[in-house]
Every structure is written in structure tokens, then in C-alpha cells.
Amino acid sequence: MTTTCEIPTVQVATAERLVTGRFGRLLVMVFGSGLSMYLLTSVVPLYLAANGSGGIGAGLSTGAMMLSAVGVELLVPRMLARWGCQVVLGLGLVLLGAPSLVLLTTASLPAVLAVCVVRGAGLAILVVGAVALVADLTPAARRGEGLGIYGIAVGVPAVIGLPLGVYLTNRIGFDALFVLAAFSSLAGLVTLVGLPARVSAEEQHVKVLGGVRRSGLLMPTFVFAAVTVAAGISVTFLPLAVAADKHSLVATALLLQAATAPGARWLAGRYGDRVGPAKLLAPALVLAALGAGSLVLIGNPIAIVVGSTLFGLGFGAAQNLTLTMMYHRVPNSRYGQVSALWNLAYDGGWGMGAIIFGAVVAGAGYPLAFGLTALVVAAAVVPAVKALQPS
């Protein structure tokens, strides 16, 4: 899961220290909680499949977590205003980490789904709460750089956790992974000491869906949701679609997907500033569609590795380009709405894609289901191209 906010430019340079002790503790907490999430993102579907609840059950597990996050994200600002950062972040760490230990005792689908719902709530609390603190813990003149460092702390756990979780299933087993995921989150409780009790910014109430169509936010929101559908599907079902004795291949593919996305996101931002993000969006979607489509050849190791890499490039670029387009289309007063919409598209697309894909797989099999996923991404190219045409 990713959250972004816009920070106004400050023109006065300063040598004020960026990574203070308090900001460093926040980064450690973010890294640990992110690792807890990504270690189990692909492992929980494997756990369900190993216990007879694959397919639909696997999709429901991812969908339950991400859709739970969508609902709770809208509540976190009020929670922060009422109870303060330390209490709310502590609650998030417990909700994300502790339920993993329940999986030591049961593989029942209803119980696993309940665990995923609770973990999704914890994830939402941590993402929104951590971003709210970044502005307070970084110097105003270096806040953009601080958000960049925060972005690394959010992104690196995906690079490590997605492939590592799959790889370790055959090395240390599910139970040890569940304990590791719980510890990774709960250990962050010690980092809360010394963090601000409350954020200094006043609570902002954003009408997330207000004026979406008139402001031009609908198209990039739809486009990004289409890509995140495929992202949720790949990390949930790729380990299930490949034979159990080839989990090292899946781990490599997930590593390449997770590692290429941040680089593509940075490059898209760099060149999008020069030529305009709308000009790069359609090529990014084509890359993502090709990557998703290559998984139709699920029995071919080269197709899996190359496809995951292409999808990582397209997905990373689309993250930056859609968000930048949305910011360009609204005044500063609506930046909060942009961030909320973008994150709802991220989590909602990820969750709904996994649920629907699981149902399709049950009746049509993996190759056809992956082909339909690629068509969903490819369909988003049409509005992206239309955005280049003069109105």
C-alpha cells in the first residue's frame, strides 16, 4: 500500500538537519510495518491454497485486507485528532502485527479473512498517520526531500518482503513467517517514544468524490485503478499459478517487479516534468499491459520474469504520472482530495482485482484470467490517449 501529499516549495535554503532522531524512529517504524505487510502479501494466498482454500479464497484474502484499508483510511484523520499520534500509531502496529499470530492456530477461510480485515485496518492507520507526521518532523525547506526519504522507507519493504516471503515458505515454513511478520510490526512500538503526541496541522475534512468529473480527476483515477487491479492480481496469484517447486522463480519475478517500480516512478517524474505527464501515460500503460499479458504463458519462465519486469516498469511510471496529472488539474486547496482519491484507487483496485480474479480463475483457469487482466489495463490506454487531444 502508497500515500502521497503535496508540500509547498520553500525558497530559502537551510542546512538544518533532515533525519533527526524522531524522524529516524518514524522511518524505522514505517520500514518494519511495511515489511510485516509485504512478507505475507503473497504468503497468505499460498497458505490458503495449501489448506484447500485457493482460487477464490486467495483473492478474498487480498481483497479483504485492501478494502478494509480503504474504509479505515477515511476515519484516520478523526482518530488522530481525538487520540493523538502515539496512541493511533500504536493501535495500527498492533492491528497489523498481532493478528498474524492467529494464523498459527487456524487455516479456516473465515478466520483468515478476519485476520486480513484487521490487518488492513492497521495498515490504513499506519500509512495515513505516518504521512501526517512527516511534515512535523522535517524542516520546511527540506520537506520534499524528507518525503522522498519516507518514500524509500515505504518502498524498500516491498522489494525485500514480496520475494522473501515466497522464498522462505519452503525454507522456514508458514508458522515462522507468521511470527516474523508479527514481530516486524510489533517491534515498532518502541519507536513511538518521543514522537509528537499530535500533528500541528488542523484536521481537514475532504469531500473525496466532490467535483471529480468536472475537475478532470476521473480519468487518471480510473486509469490508475486499472493498473492497480493487475498489481494486486500479480502478487496474489503468481505464486499459486506456478508449480510449488518453482517458488524461487516466483520470488525472482516479484523481486524484479518490486525493484523496477520505484526506478520507473522516479524516471517518469523526471521526464514528465519536461514533456508533460500526459504524454508518457499511454506508453506506461502499454508496458504494464504487455507485462500482465505475458503471464498468459504461465508455464514459460522467461515470460514470467520478463513480464513481471515490464509490469513493474509500467506500474511504477503510472503511479507518478497519474498523481502528477491530478495535482496539475486542481488548486492547492484540493490536494487533500487528490491524495485521497489516488489512494482509494490504489487500494480499491488492488483489492477488487484480487477478488474478481479469484472467481474467474475458478471457472476459466489462469491463462485466460491473466489475459483478461491485460485487457483491463489495455483498455485504460484509450482515455490516456484521449487526454492528449485538445478539448
GROMACS .gro file of C-alpha atoms in nm:
model
  391
    1MET     CA    1   0.000   0.000   0.000
    2THR     CA    2   0.129   0.408  -0.101
    3THR     CA    3   0.019   0.756   0.030
    4THR     CA    4   0.128   1.094  -0.105
    5CYS     CA    5   0.078   1.460  -0.014
    6GLU     CA    6   0.188   1.785  -0.175
    7ILE     CA    7   0.423   2.021   0.004
    8PRO     CA    8   0.461   2.386  -0.099
    9THR     CA    9   0.801   2.495  -0.222
   10VAL     CA   10   1.021   2.683   0.024
   11GLN     CA   11   1.282   2.901  -0.144
   12VAL     CA   12   1.512   2.976   0.148
   13ALA     CA   13   1.793   2.720   0.168
   14THR     CA   14   1.893   2.580   0.500
   15ALA     CA   15   2.147   2.339   0.637
   16GLU     CA   16   1.907   2.224   0.907
   17ARG     CA   17   1.940   1.855   0.978
   18LEU     CA   18   1.690   1.638   0.794
   19VAL     CA   19   1.696   1.294   0.956
   20THR     CA   20   1.663   1.378   1.325
   21GLY     CA   21   1.622   1.116   1.594
   22ARG     CA   22   1.244   1.144   1.587
   23PHE     CA   23   1.222   1.128   1.206
   24GLY     CA   24   1.461   0.832   1.210
   25ARG     CA   25   1.235   0.647   1.454
   26LEU     CA   26   0.936   0.712   1.230
   27LEU     CA   27   1.127   0.572   0.931
   28VAL     CA   28   1.219   0.259   1.127
   29MET     CA   29   0.855   0.210   1.223
   30VAL     CA   30   0.741   0.256   0.862
   31PHE     CA   31   1.001   0.010   0.735
   32GLY     CA   32   0.910  -0.256   0.992
   33SER     CA   33   0.535  -0.227   0.939
   34GLY     CA   34   0.581  -0.233   0.562
   35LEU     CA   35   0.791  -0.546   0.589
   36SER     CA   36   0.518  -0.706   0.801
   37MET     CA   37   0.265  -0.636   0.528
   38TYR     CA   38   0.469  -0.748   0.228
   39LEU     CA   39   0.608  -1.064   0.386
   40LEU     CA   40   0.255  -1.203   0.396
   41THR     CA   41   0.102  -1.040   0.085
   42SER     CA   42   0.180  -1.343  -0.133
   43VAL     CA   43   0.222  -1.593   0.151
   44VAL     CA   44  -0.135  -1.583   0.288
   45PRO     CA   45  -0.280  -1.691  -0.051
   46LEU     CA   46  -0.022  -1.974  -0.058
   47TYR     CA   47  -0.123  -2.072   0.297
   48LEU     CA   48  -0.489  -2.087   0.198
   49ALA     CA   49  -0.410  -2.289  -0.114
   50ALA     CA   50  -0.201  -2.535   0.087
   51ASN     CA   51  -0.504  -2.589   0.312
   52GLY     CA   52  -0.766  -2.627   0.038
   53SER     CA   53  -0.891  -2.269   0.001
   54GLY     CA   54  -0.702  -2.149  -0.306
   55GLY     CA   55  -0.852  -1.961  -0.601
   56ILE     CA   56  -1.147  -1.763  -0.468
   57GLY     CA   57  -1.013  -1.781  -0.113
   58ALA     CA   58  -0.678  -1.637  -0.217
   59GLY     CA   59  -0.845  -1.345  -0.394
   60LEU     CA   60  -1.071  -1.280  -0.099
   61SER     CA   61  -0.773  -1.263   0.138
   62THR     CA   62  -0.606  -0.984  -0.057
   63GLY     CA   63  -0.936  -0.811  -0.128
   64ALA     CA   64  -1.043  -0.820   0.236
   65MET     CA   65  -0.721  -0.654   0.351
   66MET     CA   66  -0.714  -0.378   0.090
   67LEU     CA   67  -1.085  -0.296   0.102
   68SER     CA   68  -1.065  -0.280   0.480
   69ALA     CA   69  -0.782  -0.031   0.436
   70VAL     CA   70  -0.997   0.180   0.201
   71GLY     CA   71  -1.273   0.211   0.459
   72VAL     CA   72  -1.049   0.287   0.755
   73GLU     CA   73  -0.835   0.544   0.569
   74LEU     CA   74  -1.132   0.781   0.571
   75LEU     CA   75  -1.153   0.759   0.953
   76VAL     CA   76  -0.787   0.805   1.049
   77PRO     CA   77  -0.777   1.189   1.047
   78ARG     CA   78  -1.052   1.200   1.308
   79MET     CA   79  -0.877   0.932   1.513
   80LEU     CA   80  -0.555   1.135   1.510
   81ALA     CA   81  -0.740   1.448   1.618
   82ARG     CA   82  -0.914   1.268   1.904
   83TRP     CA   83  -0.646   1.034   2.044
   84GLY     CA   84  -0.314   1.168   1.913
   85CYS     CA   85  -0.036   1.017   1.704
   86GLN     CA   86   0.130   0.788   1.955
   87VAL     CA   87  -0.192   0.612   2.056
   88VAL     CA   88  -0.323   0.581   1.700
   89LEU     CA   89   0.006   0.462   1.550
   90GLY     CA   90   0.045   0.215   1.836
   91LEU     CA   91  -0.302   0.081   1.760
   92GLY     CA   92  -0.206   0.047   1.393
   93LEU     CA   93   0.109  -0.151   1.475
   94VAL     CA   94  -0.086  -0.390   1.697
   95LEU     CA   95  -0.367  -0.439   1.445
   96LEU     CA   96  -0.120  -0.507   1.163
   97GLY     CA   97   0.112  -0.737   1.358
   98ALA     CA   98  -0.073  -0.929   1.628
   99PRO     CA   99  -0.339  -1.095   1.406
  100SER     CA  100  -0.061  -1.275   1.215
  101LEU     CA  101  -0.018  -1.495   1.522
  102VAL     CA  102  -0.379  -1.616   1.488
  103LEU     CA  103  -0.272  -1.791   1.167
  104LEU     CA  104  -0.055  -2.022   1.378
  105THR     CA  105  -0.373  -2.185   1.506
  106THR     CA  106  -0.605  -2.199   1.206
  107ALA     CA  107  -0.624  -2.207   0.826
  108SER     CA  108  -1.003  -2.170   0.821
  109LEU     CA  109  -1.104  -1.932   0.542
  110PRO     CA  110  -1.338  -1.719   0.761
  111ALA     CA  111  -1.068  -1.685   1.029
  112VAL     CA  112  -0.800  -1.593   0.775
  113LEU     CA  113  -1.029  -1.335   0.615
  114ALA     CA  114  -1.096  -1.183   0.958
  115VAL     CA  115  -0.722  -1.159   1.015
  116CYS     CA  116  -0.683  -0.984   0.679
  117VAL     CA  117  -0.959  -0.734   0.761
  118VAL     CA  118  -0.796  -0.642   1.091
  119ARG     CA  119  -0.451  -0.616   0.932
  120GLY     CA  120  -0.594  -0.391   0.659
  121ALA     CA  121  -0.727  -0.156   0.926
  122GLY     CA  122  -0.383  -0.144   1.087
  123LEU     CA  123  -0.219  -0.075   0.753
  124ALA     CA  124  -0.454   0.216   0.683
  125ILE     CA  125  -0.385   0.371   1.023
  126LEU     CA  126  -0.009   0.347   0.979
  127VAL     CA  127   0.001   0.487   0.625
  128VAL     CA  128  -0.218   0.789   0.695
  129GLY     CA  129  -0.074   0.853   1.041
  130ALA     CA  130   0.289   0.834   0.929
  131VAL     CA  131   0.239   1.079   0.642
  132ALA     CA  132   0.065   1.319   0.878
  133LEU     CA  133   0.381   1.321   1.091
  134VAL     CA  134   0.635   1.373   0.812
  135ALA     CA  135   0.558   1.744   0.783
  136ASP     CA  136   0.608   1.793   1.157
  137LEU     CA  137   0.935   1.601   1.172
  138THR     CA  138   1.119   1.755   0.875
  139PRO     CA  139   1.248   2.112   0.821
  140ALA     CA  140   1.017   2.319   0.600
  141ALA     CA  141   1.295   2.395   0.349
  142ARG     CA  142   1.375   2.026   0.306
  143ARG     CA  143   1.029   1.874   0.334
  144GLY     CA  144   1.020   1.748  -0.024
  145GLU     CA  145   1.346   1.567   0.033
  146GLY     CA  146   1.204   1.429   0.357
  147LEU     CA  147   0.905   1.289   0.170
  148GLY     CA  148   1.147   1.130  -0.074
  149ILE     CA  149   1.327   0.954   0.209
  150TYR     CA  150   0.992   0.849   0.351
  151GLY     CA  151   0.905   0.707   0.009
  152ILE     CA  152   1.217   0.491   0.018
  153ALA     CA  153   1.128   0.362   0.364
  154VAL     CA  154   0.784   0.267   0.224
  155GLY     CA  155   0.914   0.114  -0.100
  156VAL     CA  156   1.210  -0.094   0.016
  157PRO     CA  157   0.997  -0.337   0.223
  158ALA     CA  158   0.812  -0.433  -0.097
  159VAL     CA  159   1.140  -0.504  -0.274
  160ILE     CA  160   1.252  -0.723   0.017
  161GLY     CA  161   0.928  -0.867   0.152
  162LEU     CA  162   0.741  -0.982  -0.160
  163PRO     CA  163   1.009  -1.220  -0.291
  164LEU     CA  164   1.146  -1.311   0.052
  165GLY     CA  165   0.812  -1.427   0.187
  166VAL     CA  166   0.758  -1.663  -0.107
  167TYR     CA  167   1.116  -1.789  -0.093
  168LEU     CA  168   1.105  -1.861   0.279
  169THR     CA  169   0.785  -2.065   0.267
  170ASN     CA  170   0.990  -2.367   0.161
  171ARG     CA  171   1.279  -2.283   0.394
  172ILE     CA  172   1.134  -2.197   0.735
  173GLY     CA  173   0.764  -2.273   0.685
  174PHE     CA  174   0.445  -2.072   0.729
  175ASP     CA  175   0.447  -2.060   1.108
  176ALA     CA  176   0.791  -1.898   1.130
  177LEU     CA  177   0.687  -1.641   0.870
  178PHE     CA  178   0.374  -1.551   1.066
  179VAL     CA  179   0.584  -1.492   1.377
  180LEU     CA  180   0.838  -1.287   1.179
  181ALA     CA  181   0.562  -1.069   1.033
  182ALA     CA  182   0.410  -1.011   1.377
  183PHE     CA  183   0.746  -0.921   1.530
  184SER     CA  184   0.834  -0.685   1.243
  185SER     CA  185   0.527  -0.473   1.316
  186LEU     CA  186   0.508  -0.501   1.694
  187ALA     CA  187   0.876  -0.412   1.736
  188GLY     CA  188   0.785  -0.067   1.604
  189LEU     CA  189   0.607   0.010   1.932
  190VAL     CA  190   0.941   0.105   2.089
  191THR     CA  191   0.995   0.371   1.820
  192LEU     CA  192   0.685   0.565   1.927
  193VAL     CA  193   0.861   0.704   2.234
  194GLY     CA  194   0.947   1.067   2.167
  195LEU     CA  195   0.723   1.112   1.864
  196PRO     CA  196   0.487   1.412   1.876
  197ALA     CA  197   0.167   1.347   2.065
  198ARG     CA  198  -0.029   1.529   1.796
  199VAL     CA  199   0.029   1.674   1.450
  200SER     CA  200   0.033   2.051   1.434
  201ALA     CA  201  -0.181   2.076   1.121
  202GLU     CA  202  -0.553   2.116   1.171
  203GLU     CA  203  -0.780   1.834   1.064
  204GLN     CA  204  -0.911   1.879   0.709
  205HIS     CA  205  -1.241   1.732   0.603
  206VAL     CA  206  -1.224   1.641   0.234
  207LYS     CA  207  -1.526   1.554   0.020
  208VAL     CA  208  -1.337   1.286  -0.168
  209LEU     CA  209  -1.584   1.244  -0.455
  210GLY     CA  210  -1.693   1.608  -0.480
  211GLY     CA  211  -1.644   1.758  -0.827
  212VAL     CA  212  -1.432   1.467  -0.953
  213ARG     CA  213  -1.568   1.471  -1.306
  214ARG     CA  214  -1.568   1.849  -1.353
  215SER     CA  215  -1.210   1.884  -1.232
  216GLY     CA  216  -1.066   1.622  -1.468
  217LEU     CA  217  -0.974   1.382  -1.188
  218LEU     CA  218  -1.195   1.098  -1.306
  219MET     CA  219  -0.976   0.984  -1.596
  220PRO     CA  220  -0.644   0.948  -1.411
  221THR     CA  221  -0.826   0.788  -1.116
  222PHE     CA  222  -0.983   0.529  -1.347
  223VAL     CA  223  -0.656   0.468  -1.531
  224PHE     CA  224  -0.459   0.415  -1.212
  225ALA     CA  225  -0.725   0.184  -1.069
  226ALA     CA  226  -0.700  -0.031  -1.383
  227VAL     CA  227  -0.325  -0.075  -1.331
  228THR     CA  228  -0.355  -0.147  -0.959
  229VAL     CA  229  -0.607  -0.421  -1.042
  230ALA     CA  230  -0.326  -0.603  -1.221
  231ALA     CA  231  -0.078  -0.526  -0.942
  232GLY     CA  232  -0.297  -0.690  -0.679
  233ILE     CA  233  -0.352  -0.990  -0.903
  234SER     CA  234   0.016  -1.049  -0.977
  235VAL     CA  235   0.133  -1.056  -0.613
  236THR     CA  236  -0.164  -1.267  -0.502
  237PHE     CA  237  -0.190  -1.527  -0.777
  238LEU     CA  238   0.151  -1.560  -0.938
  239PRO     CA  239   0.276  -1.785  -0.654
  240LEU     CA  240  -0.037  -2.001  -0.694
  241ALA     CA  241  -0.021  -2.024  -1.072
  242VAL     CA  242   0.336  -2.158  -1.076
  243ALA     CA  243   0.428  -2.506  -0.952
  244ALA     CA  244   0.536  -2.527  -0.589
  245ASP     CA  245   0.885  -2.646  -0.685
  246LYS     CA  246   0.940  -2.320  -0.876
  247HIS     CA  247   0.888  -2.074  -0.591
  248SER     CA  248   1.242  -1.942  -0.646
  249LEU     CA  249   1.130  -1.836  -0.995
  250VAL     CA  250   0.828  -1.657  -0.848
  251ALA     CA  251   1.049  -1.489  -0.587
  252THR     CA  252   1.278  -1.362  -0.865
  253ALA     CA  253   0.984  -1.231  -1.066
  254LEU     CA  254   0.833  -1.050  -0.768
  255LEU     CA  255   1.172  -0.905  -0.681
  256LEU     CA  256   1.215  -0.764  -1.031
  257GLN     CA  257   0.861  -0.623  -1.030
  258ALA     CA  258   0.907  -0.456  -0.692
  259ALA     CA  259   1.258  -0.329  -0.771
  260THR     CA  260   1.182  -0.177  -1.113
  261ALA     CA  261   0.872   0.013  -1.000
  262PRO     CA  262   1.049   0.277  -0.782
  263GLY     CA  263   1.308   0.349  -1.052
  264ALA     CA  264   1.038   0.384  -1.317
  265ARG     CA  265   0.842   0.610  -1.085
  266TRP     CA  266   1.142   0.840  -1.042
  267LEU     CA  267   1.224   0.845  -1.418
  268ALA     CA  268   0.862   0.914  -1.508
  269GLY     CA  269   0.860   1.210  -1.272
  270ARG     CA  270   1.191   1.343  -1.405
  271TYR     CA  271   1.091   1.332  -1.771
  272GLY     CA  272   0.725   1.402  -1.709
  273ASP     CA  273   0.827   1.744  -1.573
  274ARG     CA  274   0.992   1.817  -1.908
  275VAL     CA  275   0.738   1.688  -2.160
  276GLY     CA  276   0.421   1.666  -1.953
  277PRO     CA  277   0.292   1.356  -1.772
  278ALA     CA  278   0.004   1.300  -2.015
  279LYS     CA  279   0.249   1.224  -2.299
  280LEU     CA  280   0.410   0.942  -2.104
  281LEU     CA  281   0.099   0.783  -1.955
  282ALA     CA  282  -0.011   0.578  -2.257
  283PRO     CA  283   0.338   0.424  -2.310
  284ALA     CA  284   0.347   0.335  -1.939
  285LEU     CA  285   0.011   0.161  -1.968
  286VAL     CA  286   0.127  -0.031  -2.276
  287LEU     CA  287   0.427  -0.161  -2.079
  288ALA     CA  288   0.200  -0.265  -1.792
  289ALA     CA  289  -0.045  -0.438  -2.029
  290LEU     CA  290   0.236  -0.627  -2.205
  291GLY     CA  291   0.372  -0.737  -1.869
  292ALA     CA  292   0.033  -0.857  -1.748
  293GLY     CA  293  -0.038  -1.025  -2.081
  294SER     CA  294   0.287  -1.221  -2.079
  295LEU     CA  295   0.156  -1.419  -1.782
  296VAL     CA  296  -0.079  -1.594  -2.022
  297LEU     CA  297   0.232  -1.806  -2.090
  298ILE     CA  298   0.244  -1.903  -1.723
  299GLY     CA  299   0.440  -2.220  -1.798
  300ASN     CA  300   0.729  -2.026  -1.954
  301PRO     CA  301   0.990  -1.900  -1.703
  302ILE     CA  302   1.117  -1.631  -1.943
  303ALA     CA  303   0.766  -1.496  -1.993
  304ILE     CA  304   0.716  -1.477  -1.616
  305VAL     CA  305   1.042  -1.292  -1.550
  306VAL     CA  306   1.019  -1.055  -1.846
  307GLY     CA  307   0.650  -0.993  -1.788
  308SER     CA  308   0.698  -0.908  -1.423
  309THR     CA  309   0.978  -0.667  -1.512
  310LEU     CA  310   0.771  -0.493  -1.780
  311PHE     CA  311   0.477  -0.466  -1.547
  312GLY     CA  312   0.694  -0.321  -1.271
  313LEU     CA  313   0.819  -0.053  -1.510
  314GLY     CA  314   0.471   0.036  -1.631
  315PHE     CA  315   0.316   0.027  -1.285
  316GLY     CA  316   0.586   0.247  -1.132
  317ALA     CA  317   0.560   0.504  -1.410
  318ALA     CA  318   0.179   0.508  -1.391
  319GLN     CA  319   0.194   0.580  -1.017
  320ASN     CA  320   0.386   0.901  -1.074
  321LEU     CA  321   0.217   1.015  -1.394
  322THR     CA  322  -0.143   0.978  -1.277
  323LEU     CA  323  -0.074   1.151  -0.946
  324THR     CA  324   0.111   1.437  -1.115
  325MET     CA  325  -0.171   1.487  -1.364
  326MET     CA  326  -0.422   1.502  -1.081
  327TYR     CA  327  -0.221   1.761  -0.890
  328HIS     CA  328  -0.189   1.973  -1.206
  329ARG     CA  329  -0.565   1.980  -1.253
  330VAL     CA  330  -0.669   2.120  -0.916
  331PRO     CA  331  -0.580   2.418  -0.694
  332ASN     CA  332  -0.375   2.373  -0.378
  333SER     CA  333  -0.690   2.367  -0.169
  334ARG     CA  334  -0.787   2.031  -0.323
  335TYR     CA  335  -0.456   1.849  -0.284
  336GLY     CA  336  -0.605   1.651   0.003
  337GLN     CA  337  -0.882   1.529  -0.223
  338VAL     CA  338  -0.627   1.422  -0.484
  339SER     CA  339  -0.429   1.222  -0.231
  340ALA     CA  340  -0.744   1.053  -0.101
  341LEU     CA  341  -0.872   0.966  -0.450
  342TRP     CA  342  -0.536   0.831  -0.563
  343ASN     CA  343  -0.501   0.609  -0.258
  344LEU     CA  344  -0.859   0.485  -0.287
  345ALA     CA  345  -0.784   0.388  -0.648
  346TYR     CA  346  -0.467   0.212  -0.532
  347ASP     CA  347  -0.620   0.007  -0.251
  348GLY     CA  348  -0.962  -0.040  -0.410
  349GLY     CA  349  -0.823  -0.157  -0.744
  350TRP     CA  350  -0.576  -0.389  -0.571
  351GLY     CA  351  -0.848  -0.545  -0.356
  352MET     CA  352  -1.130  -0.573  -0.609
  353GLY     CA  353  -0.896  -0.710  -0.875
  354ALA     CA  354  -0.789  -0.993  -0.650
  355ILE     CA  355  -1.147  -1.084  -0.555
  356ILE     CA  356  -1.277  -1.085  -0.914
  357PHE     CA  357  -0.971  -1.267  -1.049
  358GLY     CA  358  -1.018  -1.545  -0.794
  359ALA     CA  359  -1.372  -1.600  -0.916
  360VAL     CA  360  -1.262  -1.603  -1.282
  361VAL     CA  361  -0.978  -1.847  -1.215
  362ALA     CA  362  -1.220  -2.092  -1.054
  363GLY     CA  363  -1.412  -2.119  -1.380
  364ALA     CA  364  -1.168  -2.032  -1.657
  365GLY     CA  365  -0.816  -2.111  -1.537
  366TYR     CA  366  -0.507  -1.895  -1.502
  367PRO     CA  367  -0.409  -1.824  -1.867
  368LEU     CA  368  -0.750  -1.682  -1.961
  369ALA     CA  369  -0.776  -1.489  -1.634
  370PHE     CA  370  -0.433  -1.329  -1.686
  371GLY     CA  371  -0.534  -1.244  -2.044
  372LEU     CA  372  -0.847  -1.067  -1.922
  373THR     CA  373  -0.636  -0.875  -1.670
  374ALA     CA  374  -0.413  -0.750  -1.951
  375LEU     CA  375  -0.723  -0.636  -2.141
  376VAL     CA  376  -0.837  -0.431  -1.841
  377VAL     CA  377  -0.503  -0.248  -1.837
  378ALA     CA  378  -0.500  -0.210  -2.215
  379ALA     CA  379  -0.848  -0.058  -2.208
  380ALA     CA  380  -0.711   0.224  -1.993
  381VAL     CA  381  -0.484   0.328  -2.283
  382VAL     CA  382  -0.786   0.474  -2.466
  383PRO     CA  383  -0.871   0.752  -2.216
  384ALA     CA  384  -0.498   0.815  -2.168
  385VAL     CA  385  -0.458   0.884  -2.542
  386LYS     CA  386  -0.773   1.098  -2.548
  387ALA     CA  387  -0.619   1.314  -2.275
  388LEU     CA  388  -0.356   1.426  -2.528
  389GLN     CA  389  -0.619   1.557  -2.772
  390PRO     CA  390  -0.711   1.926  -2.750
  391SER     CA  391  -1.051   1.980  -2.590
   0.00000   0.00000   0.00000
